[in-house]
């Protein structure tokens, strides 16, 4: 569906940040604003799939061309 456009370092950062935000959500860190940590799903999914729709829109790629 989408072309892979997320490199290794970018991918690793996305996965780590996504997991950290989701851990904060499940730990209940944010009180009544806790639901905001669910945004961690976005970087986690884009890191796991190696594709970012926003990068596609702007023509950015952080991985080497195949």
XYZ file of N, CA, C and O in Angstrom:
264
model
N 0.826 -1.176 0.000
C 0.000 0.000 0.000
C 0.877 1.249 0.000
O 0.814 2.038 -0.917
N 1.689 1.432 1.028
C 2.593 2.569 1.090
C 4.025 2.095 0.879
O 4.394 0.998 1.280
N 4.829 2.958 0.305
C 6.239 2.667 0.111
C 6.969 2.869 1.435
O 6.664 3.789 2.191
N 7.942 2.010 1.718
C 8.709 2.142 2.952
C 9.553 3.403 2.869
O 10.297 3.600 1.913
N 9.429 4.271 3.876
C 10.157 5.532 3.862
C 10.727 5.912 5.232
O 11.143 7.034 5.433
N 10.765 4.962 6.161
C 11.276 5.216 7.507
C 12.544 4.391 7.702
O 12.517 3.166 7.575
N 13.657 5.075 7.994
C 14.946 4.409 8.174
C 15.088 3.747 9.534
O 14.213 3.842 10.402
N 16.224 3.107 9.743
C 16.460 2.318 10.952
C 16.452 3.159 12.225
O 15.785 2.805 13.200
N 17.188 4.260 12.236
C 17.246 5.098 13.445
C 15.876 5.714 13.709
O 15.378 5.691 14.843
N 15.263 6.249 12.668
C 13.927 6.843 12.783
C 12.933 5.800 13.293
O 12.116 6.070 14.172
N 13.018 4.610 12.767
C 12.117 3.524 13.158
C 12.295 3.172 14.634
O 11.322 3.020 15.375
N 13.539 3.062 15.065
C 13.828 2.725 16.463
C 13.286 3.788 17.410
O 12.667 3.469 18.426
N 13.502 5.050 17.072
C 13.006 6.149 17.910
C 11.483 6.118 17.977
O 10.892 6.285 19.050
N 10.837 5.901 16.843
C 9.371 5.849 16.822
C 8.834 4.727 17.708
O 7.872 4.914 18.454
N 9.445 3.556 17.624
C 8.984 2.415 18.420
C 9.188 2.676 19.909
O 8.291 2.434 20.726
N 10.351 3.204 20.278
C 10.635 3.480 21.690
C 9.685 4.546 22.243
O 9.112 4.382 23.325
N 9.493 5.626 21.501
C 8.596 6.693 21.953
C 7.156 6.182 22.039
O 6.445 6.456 23.016
N 6.726 5.429 21.039
C 5.372 4.880 21.046
C 5.134 3.968 22.238
O 4.108 4.074 22.920
N 6.095 3.080 22.500
C 5.958 2.179 23.645
C 5.973 2.947 24.964
O 5.197 2.632 25.871
N 6.828 3.963 25.074
C 6.895 4.761 26.310
C 5.567 5.469 26.569
O 5.081 5.508 27.709
N 4.970 6.028 25.524
C 3.680 6.703 25.692
C 2.574 5.724 26.080
O 1.731 6.032 26.926
N 2.595 4.545 25.493
C 1.575 3.556 25.846
C 1.767 3.013 27.260
O 0.792 2.763 27.967
N 3.013 2.854 27.681
C 3.277 2.435 29.064
C 2.770 3.504 30.025
O 2.152 3.185 31.041
N 3.003 4.776 29.694
C 2.499 5.865 30.537
C 0.976 5.842 30.598
O 0.385 6.096 31.653
N 0.326 5.527 29.479
C -1.140 5.433 29.466
C -1.609 4.340 30.416
O -2.492 4.567 31.243
N -1.021 3.158 30.295
C -1.476 2.041 31.124
C -1.072 2.204 32.594
O -1.702 1.625 33.471
N -0.042 3.013 32.858
C 0.367 3.275 34.236
C -0.504 4.357 34.882
O -0.452 4.556 36.096
N -1.277 5.070 34.070
C -2.170 6.093 34.599
C -1.446 7.352 35.044
O -1.884 8.032 35.964
N -0.364 7.694 34.358
C 0.471 8.824 34.749
C -0.227 10.169 34.605
O -0.043 11.060 35.423
N -1.043 10.358 33.577
C -1.576 11.682 33.260
C -2.832 12.104 33.978
O -3.368 13.161 33.681
N -3.322 11.326 34.886
C -4.558 11.699 35.585
C -5.727 11.766 34.614
O -5.971 10.849 33.842
N -6.449 12.880 34.621
C -7.621 13.004 33.750
C -7.226 13.202 32.283
O -8.046 13.054 31.388
N -5.971 13.557 32.019
C -5.477 13.722 30.641
C -4.773 12.462 30.140
O -4.087 12.481 29.115
N -4.933 11.381 30.849
C -4.251 10.121 30.537
C -4.511 9.640 29.108
O -3.633 9.079 28.472
N -5.679 9.889 28.569
C -6.041 9.423 27.229
C -5.130 10.007 26.150
O -4.987 9.432 25.074
N -4.478 11.140 26.419
C -3.574 11.740 25.433
C -2.383 10.832 25.118
O -1.802 10.923 24.043
N -2.022 9.965 26.040
C -0.905 9.056 25.816
C -1.215 8.015 24.742
O -0.312 7.351 24.249
N -2.480 7.877 24.377
C -2.841 6.947 23.310
C -2.271 7.372 21.953
O -2.224 6.582 21.019
N -1.805 8.607 21.847
C -1.164 9.067 20.621
C 0.087 8.222 20.339
O 0.579 8.190 19.211
N 0.569 7.517 21.317
C 1.709 6.615 21.153
C 1.454 5.513 20.152
O 2.395 4.906 19.628
N 0.197 5.253 19.840
C -0.140 4.238 18.840
C 0.396 4.644 17.472
O 0.879 3.808 16.712
N 0.359 5.936 17.167
C 0.780 6.425 15.846
C 2.262 6.161 15.586
O 2.605 5.523 14.582
N 3.185 6.626 16.449
C 4.582 6.332 16.155
C 4.908 4.840 16.218
O 5.757 4.356 15.468
N 4.213 4.116 17.078
C 4.446 2.679 17.160
C 4.068 1.987 15.858
O 4.844 1.199 15.307
N 2.914 2.291 15.323
C 2.462 1.666 14.074
C 3.345 2.092 12.898
O 3.734 1.257 12.087
N 3.681 3.373 12.821
C 4.528 3.822 11.706
C 5.929 3.233 11.808
O 6.560 2.957 10.792
N 6.410 3.014 13.021
C 7.712 2.375 13.193
C 7.682 0.906 12.818
O 8.602 0.394 12.180
N 6.633 0.219 13.206
C 6.528 -1.210 12.900
C 6.282 -1.484 11.418
O 6.749 -2.481 10.880
N 5.559 -0.597 10.758
C 5.260 -0.801 9.334
C 6.311 -0.182 8.413
O 6.273 -0.395 7.206
N 7.242 0.581 8.984
C 8.317 1.243 8.237
C 7.796 2.246 7.209
O 8.459 2.522 6.224
N 6.613 2.763 7.425
C 6.055 3.749 6.511
C 5.342 4.843 7.290
O 4.721 4.576 8.318
N 5.469 6.071 6.794
C 4.834 7.221 7.436
C 4.060 7.996 6.376
O 4.664 8.532 5.439
N 2.747 8.052 6.492
C 1.951 8.795 5.515
C 2.345 10.269 5.411
O 2.331 10.839 4.323
N 2.719 10.896 6.522
C 3.139 12.303 6.472
C 4.429 12.455 5.670
O 4.585 13.410 4.909
N 5.353 11.525 5.816
C 6.583 11.550 5.014
C 6.237 11.430 3.534
O 6.850 12.089 2.697
N 5.278 10.582 3.214
C 4.873 10.416 1.807
C 4.314 11.715 1.238
O 4.605 12.077 0.100
N 3.519 12.417 2.024
C 2.943 13.687 1.579
C 4.012 14.725 1.259
O 3.886 15.482 0.296
N 5.053 14.765 2.087
C 6.084 15.787 1.928
C 7.309 15.304 1.159
O 8.275 16.047 0.989
N 7.296 14.053 0.705
C 8.405 13.529 -0.079
C 9.668 13.269 0.727
O 10.771 13.307 0.196
N 9.509 12.967 2.000
C 10.651 12.710 2.881
C 10.869 11.204 2.966
O 9.926 10.425 2.994
N 12.134 10.788 3.010
C 12.442 9.397 3.290
C 13.742 9.346 4.077
O 14.692 10.048 3.747
N 13.764 8.568 5.144
C 14.945 8.446 5.978
C 15.617 7.094 5.801
O 16.558 6.790 6.508
N 15.128 6.309 4.871
C 15.756 5.019 4.584
C 16.381 5.079 3.188
O 15.947 5.847 2.340
N 17.391 4.246 2.963
C 18.006 4.222 1.648
C 17.053 3.670 0.604
O 16.200 2.829 0.915
N 17.171 4.173 -0.608
C 16.310 3.686 -1.685
C 16.681 2.244 -2.037
O 17.853 1.909 -2.050
N 15.688 1.413 -2.316
C 15.968 -0.003 -2.634
C 16.635 -0.158 -3.993
O 16.604 0.627 -4.849
